Coordinates of C-alpha atoms in Angstrom, one line a residue:
X12 CA -15.1 -43.9 0.8
X13 CA -17.7 -41.3 1.3
X14 CA -16.3 -37.7 1.5
X15 CA -18.4 -34.8 2.7
X16 CA -17.8 -31.1 3.4
X17 CA -19.3 -29.3 6.4
X18 CA -19.5 -25.6 7.2
X19 CA -21.0 -24.5 10.5
X20 CA -22.6 -21.0 10.3
X21 CA -24.1 -19.5 13.4
X22 CA -26.1 -16.2 13.8
X23 CA -25.0 -13.4 16.1
X24 CA -21.3 -13.2 15.3
X25 CA -19.6 -11.2 18.0
X26 CA -16.6 -9.6 16.3
X27 CA -18.4 -8.5 13.1
X28 CA -22.2 -8.4 13.1
X29 CA -23.7 -10.9 10.6
X30 CA -20.1 -11.7 9.5
X31 CA -20.9 -15.0 7.8
X32 CA -23.4 -13.5 5.4
X33 CA -22.0 -10.0 5.0
X34 CA -21.0 -9.2 1.5
X35 CA -17.3 -9.2 0.8
X36 CA -16.1 -8.4 -2.7
X37 CA -19.7 -8.7 -4.0
X38 CA -20.6 -12.1 -2.4
X39 CA -21.6 -13.3 1.1
X40 CA -18.5 -14.3 3.1
X41 CA -19.4 -18.0 3.3
X42 CA -19.9 -18.3 -0.5
X43 CA -16.2 -18.0 -1.4
X44 CA -14.8 -21.1 0.1
X45 CA -18.0 -23.1 -0.4
X46 CA -17.8 -22.4 -4.2
X47 CA -14.3 -23.6 -4.3
X48 CA -15.3 -26.8 -2.4
X49 CA -17.9 -27.4 -5.1
X50 CA -15.5 -26.6 -7.9
X51 CA -12.9 -29.0 -6.5
X52 CA -15.3 -32.0 -7.0
X53 CA -13.6 -33.6 -3.9
X54 CA -16.9 -34.2 -2.0
X55 CA -19.9 -36.5 -2.5
X56 CA -22.0 -33.9 -0.7
X57 CA -21.6 -30.4 0.9
X58 CA -23.5 -29.3 3.9
X59 CA -24.1 -26.1 5.9
X60 CA -25.5 -26.3 9.5
X61 CA -27.0 -23.2 10.9
X62 CA -29.4 -21.9 13.6
X63 CA -30.5 -19.0 11.5
X64 CA -33.5 -19.0 9.1
X65 CA -31.9 -15.9 7.5
X66 CA -28.6 -17.7 6.8
X67 CA -30.5 -20.8 5.6
X68 CA -32.3 -18.6 3.0
X69 CA -29.2 -16.9 1.8
X70 CA -27.2 -20.1 1.5
X71 CA -30.0 -21.7 -0.6
X72 CA -30.2 -18.6 -2.8
X73 CA -26.5 -18.8 -3.5
X74 CA -26.3 -22.6 -3.9
X75 CA -29.9 -24.0 -4.6
X76 CA -28.8 -27.5 -5.5
X77 CA -25.1 -27.9 -4.7
X78 CA -25.3 -27.3 -0.9
X79 CA -27.7 -28.9 1.6
X80 CA -28.7 -27.0 4.7
X81 CA -29.2 -28.6 8.1
X82 CA -30.5 -27.2 11.4
X83 CA -28.0 -26.6 14.1
X84 CA -29.0 -26.9 17.8
X85 CA -28.8 -23.9 20.1
X86 CA -26.3 -25.9 22.3
X87 CA -23.7 -25.9 19.6
X88 CA -24.1 -22.2 18.9
X89 CA -23.2 -20.7 22.2
X90 CA -20.1 -18.5 22.7
X91 CA -18.5 -21.4 24.7
X92 CA -19.5 -24.3 22.4
X93 CA -16.6 -25.9 20.5
X94 CA -16.6 -26.5 16.7
X95 CA -16.2 -30.2 17.5
X96 CA -19.6 -30.2 19.2
X97 CA -21.1 -29.0 15.9
X98 CA -19.1 -31.7 14.0
X99 CA -20.4 -34.4 16.3
X100 CA -23.9 -33.3 16.0
X101 CA -23.5 -33.2 12.2
X102 CA -22.2 -36.8 12.3
X103 CA -25.2 -37.9 14.2
X104 CA -27.3 -36.8 11.2
X105 CA -25.0 -37.6 8.2
X106 CA -22.9 -40.7 7.6
X107 CA -19.4 -40.3 6.1
X108 CA -15.9 -41.7 6.1
X109 CA -14.1 -38.4 5.9
X110 CA -15.4 -34.9 6.7
X111 CA -13.8 -31.6 5.7
X112 CA -14.6 -28.9 8.2
X113 CA -14.5 -25.6 6.1
X114 CA -14.2 -22.2 7.8
X115 CA -16.2 -19.4 6.2
X116 CA -13.6 -16.9 7.6
X117 CA -11.0 -18.1 5.1
X118 CA -12.4 -17.0 1.7
X119 CA -9.1 -17.2 -0.1
X120 CA -9.1 -21.0 -0.1
X121 CA -8.9 -22.3 -3.7
X122 CA -10.3 -25.5 -5.3
X123 CA -6.7 -26.8 -5.8
X124 CA -6.2 -26.6 -2.0
X125 CA -9.0 -29.1 -1.5
X126 CA -7.6 -31.3 -4.3
X127 CA -4.1 -31.4 -3.1
X128 CA -5.1 -31.9 0.5
X129 CA -7.3 -34.8 -0.4
X130 CA -4.5 -36.4 -2.5
X131 CA -2.1 -36.1 0.4
X132 CA -4.7 -37.5 2.8
X133 CA -5.2 -40.6 0.7
X134 CA -1.6 -41.1 -0.4
X135 CA -0.2 -40.9 3.1
X136 CA -3.1 -42.8 4.6
X137 CA -3.7 -40.0 7.1
X138 CA -6.3 -39.9 10.0
X139 CA -6.5 -36.1 9.9
X140 CA -5.1 -33.1 8.1
X141 CA -4.8 -29.4 8.8
X142 CA -3.9 -26.4 6.6
X143 CA -1.1 -24.1 7.3
X144 CA 1.1 -21.3 6.0
X145 CA 4.9 -20.9 6.2
X146 CA 6.1 -18.3 8.7
X147 CA 9.7 -17.1 9.2
X148 CA 8.8 -15.0 12.2
X149 CA 10.6 -15.4 15.5
X150 CA 8.1 -16.4 18.3
X151 CA 8.3 -15.8 22.0
X152 CA 6.1 -16.7 25.0
X153 CA 4.8 -13.9 27.2
X154 CA 7.4 -14.9 29.7
X155 CA 10.1 -13.9 27.2
X156 CA 11.1 -17.4 26.3
X157 CA 12.0 -18.0 22.7
X158 CA 9.9 -20.7 21.0
X159 CA 11.4 -21.4 17.6
X160 CA 15.0 -20.1 17.6
X161 CA 18.1 -19.5 19.7
X162 CA 18.6 -15.7 20.2
X163 CA 22.3 -16.3 20.9
X164 CA 22.6 -17.8 17.4
X165 CA 20.1 -15.6 15.6
X166 CA 19.8 -17.0 12.0
X167 CA 19.6 -14.8 8.9
X168 CA 16.1 -14.7 7.6
X169 CA 17.2 -16.4 4.3
X170 CA 18.8 -19.2 6.2
X171 CA 15.9 -19.7 8.7
X172 CA 13.5 -22.6 7.9
X173 CA 10.8 -21.1 10.1
X174 CA 7.7 -23.0 11.0
X175 CA 4.2 -23.7 9.8
X176 CA 1.3 -21.8 11.3
X177 CA -2.1 -23.3 11.3
X178 CA -4.4 -21.0 9.3
X179 CA -7.8 -22.7 10.0
X180 CA -8.9 -22.7 6.3
X181 CA -10.2 -26.3 6.5
X182 CA -9.5 -29.7 8.0
X183 CA -9.9 -33.3 7.0
X184 CA -11.0 -35.9 9.6
X185 CA -11.8 -39.5 9.5
X186 CA -15.2 -40.3 11.1
X187 CA -13.7 -43.0 13.3
X188 CA -11.2 -40.5 14.8
X189 CA -14.0 -37.9 15.4
X190 CA -16.2 -40.5 17.2
X191 CA -13.4 -41.9 19.4
X192 CA -11.6 -38.6 20.3
X193 CA -14.3 -35.9 19.8
X194 CA -11.4 -34.0 18.0
X195 CA -10.8 -32.8 14.5
X196 CA -7.1 -33.7 14.7
X197 CA -5.4 -36.8 15.9
X198 CA -3.9 -40.1 14.9
X199 CA -1.6 -39.8 11.9
X200 CA -1.7 -36.0 11.1
X201 CA -0.7 -34.4 7.8
X202 CA -0.4 -30.8 6.7
X203 CA -1.4 -29.0 3.5
X204 CA 0.7 -25.9 3.0
X205 CA -1.2 -22.9 1.5
X206 CA -0.1 -19.6 0.0
X207 CA 0.9 -16.7 2.3
X208 CA -2.1 -14.6 1.9
X209 CA -4.4 -17.3 3.4
X210 CA -2.7 -16.7 6.8
X211 CA -5.6 -14.3 7.7
X212 CA -8.7 -15.6 9.3
X213 CA -11.3 -12.8 9.2
X214 CA -11.9 -11.8 12.8
X215 CA -12.0 -8.0 12.8
X216 CA -12.6 -5.1 10.4
X217 CA -8.8 -4.8 9.6
X218 CA -8.8 -8.4 8.4
X219 CA -12.0 -7.7 6.4
X220 CA -10.4 -4.8 4.5
X221 CA -7.2 -6.7 3.7
X222 CA -9.0 -9.9 2.6
X223 CA -11.6 -8.0 0.5
X224 CA -8.8 -6.2 -1.5
X225 CA -7.1 -9.6 -2.0
X226 CA -10.4 -11.1 -3.3
X227 CA -10.9 -8.2 -5.6
X228 CA -7.4 -8.5 -7.0
X229 CA -8.0 -12.2 -7.4
X230 CA -11.2 -11.6 -9.4
X231 CA -9.3 -9.1 -11.6
X232 CA -6.5 -11.5 -12.3
X233 CA -8.8 -14.4 -13.0
X234 CA -10.7 -12.2 -15.5
X235 CA -7.8 -12.2 -18.0
X236 CA -5.6 -10.2 -15.7
X237 CA -4.2 -6.7 -16.0
X238 CA -1.4 -7.9 -18.3
X239 CA -3.9 -8.4 -21.1
X240 CA -5.4 -4.9 -20.9
X241 CA -4.9 -2.9 -24.1
X242 CA -7.2 0.1 -23.5
X243 CA -8.4 2.1 -20.5
X244 CA -11.7 4.0 -20.6
X245 CA -12.8 6.2 -17.8
X246 CA -15.4 8.5 -16.5
X247 CA -14.8 12.1 -15.4
X248 CA -17.0 13.4 -12.5
X249 CA -16.4 11.2 -9.5
X250 CA -13.5 9.4 -11.1
X251 CA -11.0 11.9 -12.6
X252 CA -12.4 14.6 -10.4
X253 CA -13.7 14.5 -6.8
X254 CA -17.2 15.0 -8.0
X255 CA -17.5 18.5 -6.4
X256 CA -18.7 21.6 -8.2
X257 CA -16.6 24.7 -7.8
X258 CA -17.3 28.2 -9.2
X259 CA -15.0 31.1 -10.0
X260 CA -15.7 34.7 -9.2
X261 CA -17.4 35.1 -12.6
X262 CA -19.6 32.1 -12.0
X263 CA -17.5 29.8 -14.3
X264 CA -17.8 26.1 -13.3
X265 CA -14.4 24.7 -12.3
X266 CA -13.2 21.1 -11.8
X267 CA -10.6 19.7 -9.4
X268 CA -8.1 17.3 -11.0
X269 CA -5.1 15.4 -9.6
X270 CA -1.7 15.7 -11.3
X271 CA -0.7 12.2 -10.3
X272 CA -3.7 10.9 -12.2
X273 CA -2.6 12.8 -15.3
X274 CA 0.9 11.2 -15.0
X275 CA -0.6 7.8 -14.7
X276 CA -2.6 8.2 -17.9
X277 CA 0.6 9.4 -19.6
X278 CA 2.4 6.3 -18.5
X279 CA -0.3 4.1 -19.9
X280 CA 0.0 5.7 -23.3
X281 CA 3.8 5.5 -23.2
X282 CA 3.3 1.7 -22.7
X283 CA 1.0 1.4 -25.7
X284 CA -2.3 1.3 -23.8
X285 CA -5.0 3.4 -25.4
X286 CA -6.8 6.0 -23.2
X287 CA -10.3 7.2 -23.7
X288 CA -12.3 9.6 -21.5
X289 CA -16.0 10.1 -21.6
X290 CA -18.5 12.2 -19.6
X291 CA -22.2 12.6 -19.4
X292 CA -21.6 16.4 -19.1
X293 CA -20.2 18.8 -21.6
X294 CA -17.8 21.0 -19.5
X295 CA -15.4 23.6 -20.9
X296 CA -13.1 22.9 -17.9
X297 CA -12.9 19.2 -18.7
X298 CA -12.4 19.9 -22.4
X299 CA -9.5 22.3 -21.5
X300 CA -8.0 19.6 -19.2
X301 CA -8.2 17.0 -21.9
X302 CA -6.5 19.3 -24.4
X303 CA -3.7 20.0 -22.0
X304 CA -3.2 16.2 -21.5
X305 CA -3.2 15.6 -25.3
X306 CA -6.1 13.2 -24.9
X307 CA -7.9 13.2 -28.2
X308 CA -10.3 10.4 -27.4
X309 CA -12.6 12.5 -25.2
X310 CA -16.3 12.2 -25.5
X311 CA -18.5 14.8 -23.7
X312 CA -22.2 14.8 -23.2
X313 CA -22.5 11.0 -23.6
X314 CA -25.9 9.6 -22.4
X315 CA -25.2 6.0 -23.4
X316 CA -21.6 5.2 -22.4
X317 CA -21.8 1.5 -23.3
X318 CA -22.5 2.4 -27.0
X319 CA -19.3 4.5 -27.0
X320 CA -17.4 1.6 -25.3
X321 CA -18.6 -0.8 -27.9
X322 CA -17.7 1.5 -30.8
X323 CA -14.2 2.2 -29.5
X324 CA -13.5 -1.5 -29.0
X325 CA -14.7 -2.2 -32.5
X326 CA -12.6 0.6 -33.9
X327 CA -9.5 -0.6 -32.0
X328 CA -10.3 -4.2 -33.1
X329 CA -10.2 -5.6 -29.6
X330 CA -12.6 -7.5 -27.4
X331 CA -14.3 -5.9 -24.4
X332 CA -12.2 -8.3 -22.3
X333 CA -9.1 -6.3 -23.5
X334 CA -10.6 -3.1 -22.0
X335 CA -10.4 -1.7 -18.5
X336 CA -13.1 0.6 -17.4
X337 CA -13.3 2.9 -14.4
X338 CA -16.4 4.7 -13.2
X339 CA -18.2 5.5 -10.0
X340 CA -22.0 5.9 -10.5
X341 CA -25.0 4.0 -11.9
X342 CA -24.5 5.4 -15.4
X343 CA -21.3 3.4 -15.5
X344 CA -22.9 0.1 -14.4
X345 CA -23.3 -1.5 -17.8
X346 CA -19.7 -0.7 -18.8
X347 CA -18.4 -1.9 -15.5
X348 CA -20.3 -5.2 -15.9
X349 CA -19.0 -6.0 -19.5
X350 CA -15.3 -5.3 -19.5
X351 CA -12.3 -7.4 -18.7
X352 CA -11.1 -5.2 -15.8
X353 CA -13.7 -3.2 -13.9
X354 CA -12.2 -0.6 -11.5
X355 CA -13.8 2.0 -9.3
X356 CA -12.7 4.7 -6.8
X357 CA -13.0 4.0 -3.0
X358 CA -16.0 6.3 -2.8
X359 CA -18.0 4.8 -5.7
X360 CA -21.7 4.0 -5.1
X361 CA -22.3 0.5 -3.6
X362 CA -23.8 -1.0 -6.8
X363 CA -20.6 -0.2 -8.7
X364 CA -18.3 -1.4 -5.9
X365 CA -20.1 -4.8 -5.9
X366 CA -19.6 -5.3 -9.6
X367 CA -16.0 -4.0 -9.7
X368 CA -13.1 -6.4 -9.9
X369 CA -10.9 -3.9 -8.1
X370 CA -11.9 -1.1 -5.6
X371 CA -9.2 1.5 -5.3
X372 CA -7.9 2.4 -1.8
X373 CA -8.0 6.1 -2.9
X374 CA -11.0 8.2 -3.5
X375 CA -11.9 10.0 -6.7
X376 CA -9.8 13.1 -7.4
X377 CA -7.3 11.9 -4.8
X378 CA -5.1 9.5 -6.8
X379 CA -7.6 6.7 -7.6
X380 CA -7.0 6.9 -11.3
X381 CA -3.2 6.8 -10.7
X382 CA -3.7 3.7 -8.6
X383 CA -5.7 2.1 -11.4
X384 CA -3.0 3.0 -13.9
X385 CA -0.3 1.4 -11.7
X386 CA -2.5 -1.7 -11.3
X387 CA -2.9 -2.0 -15.1
X388 CA 0.9 -1.6 -15.5
X389 CA 1.4 -4.3 -12.9
X390 CA 3.4 -2.2 -10.4
X391 CA 1.4 -3.2 -7.3
X392 CA 0.5 -6.9 -8.0
X393 CA 3.6 -8.2 -6.1
X394 CA 2.6 -6.7 -2.7
X395 CA 2.6 -9.5 -0.1
X396 CA 0.1 -10.1 2.6
X397 CA 2.8 -9.5 5.2
X398 CA 3.3 -5.9 4.0
X399 CA -0.4 -5.3 3.8
X400 CA -0.9 -6.5 7.3
X401 CA 2.1 -4.6 8.7
X402 CA 0.8 -1.3 7.1
X403 CA -2.8 -1.8 8.3

């Protein structure tokens, strides 16, 4: 059987301008799920269909040999055109037995999802398959009619089986079914259940923010994870401080620090994680702060931070992958690019944010360092997508 993957990408996204090619966690949105499809090795060929020369160019830059790009007609790119119309147009050009429709708006899809879905499709001799997530929410119609439970016998959450919610990550469809019904689903239908965080399809800016943080955490965990971190090295101005310059009545330069950041660094040291602070400036105010915090590994006036990073790792007899680094500006770029866990404040420069494994929700001088410390200690990794969504 010939298996192909198909991702339709159109220009002029309505909800978020240029959504499909906008950078999220350092890569174009479409690249995340396409890369996982490639990694899965489930497909004989992978295609993107688009009406945009700009999208075509970016897709081929990301995947010069692994993905083929086809033209998509204007008729299948209107606001009222169905995705099935794009699938049928694709099938007129490409022969296949089974097609996987992949949605760019579900970047948390993993290679194992494709593998497990394909296995179920083949084993159960399915005609089509959809992806879904488990939901234990109680649903109602707008006419106040319950859909999936009896209010008179309201079940406890732990006793409620709930239901499966279609998440739109990807679909598997036999060519015969698509031709005969012009639908992606029909015949003998199966479901591949995915993890809870994949419930979000990116449709607005709130979705974007939540999913980007999940992708960054995913990158951080895949890069050895925070549980392996043995040392934390960080910058001062724009990281430990808010980057502002303050002056006393006598003209003395002052710095603003956050007490929660200091406590976070103390917690790291109490848990056996080494802490080192370096700065490109030589400030008496910073020196005084380091002395108060009993941080002996403080290096002021450093022009080449990566040299210090290397020397400290060598002295500590650990790999750079055992080190977390936090910085905010271009002078931190080489360090950010070489360590096992790269972290930056919410207001870091764009170049740093693109390279970081994790972008803090807090700004420099306002608890960003404490957030990084908590992440390294593993205090926030269990947060579910439900709580993230409810608090957004």
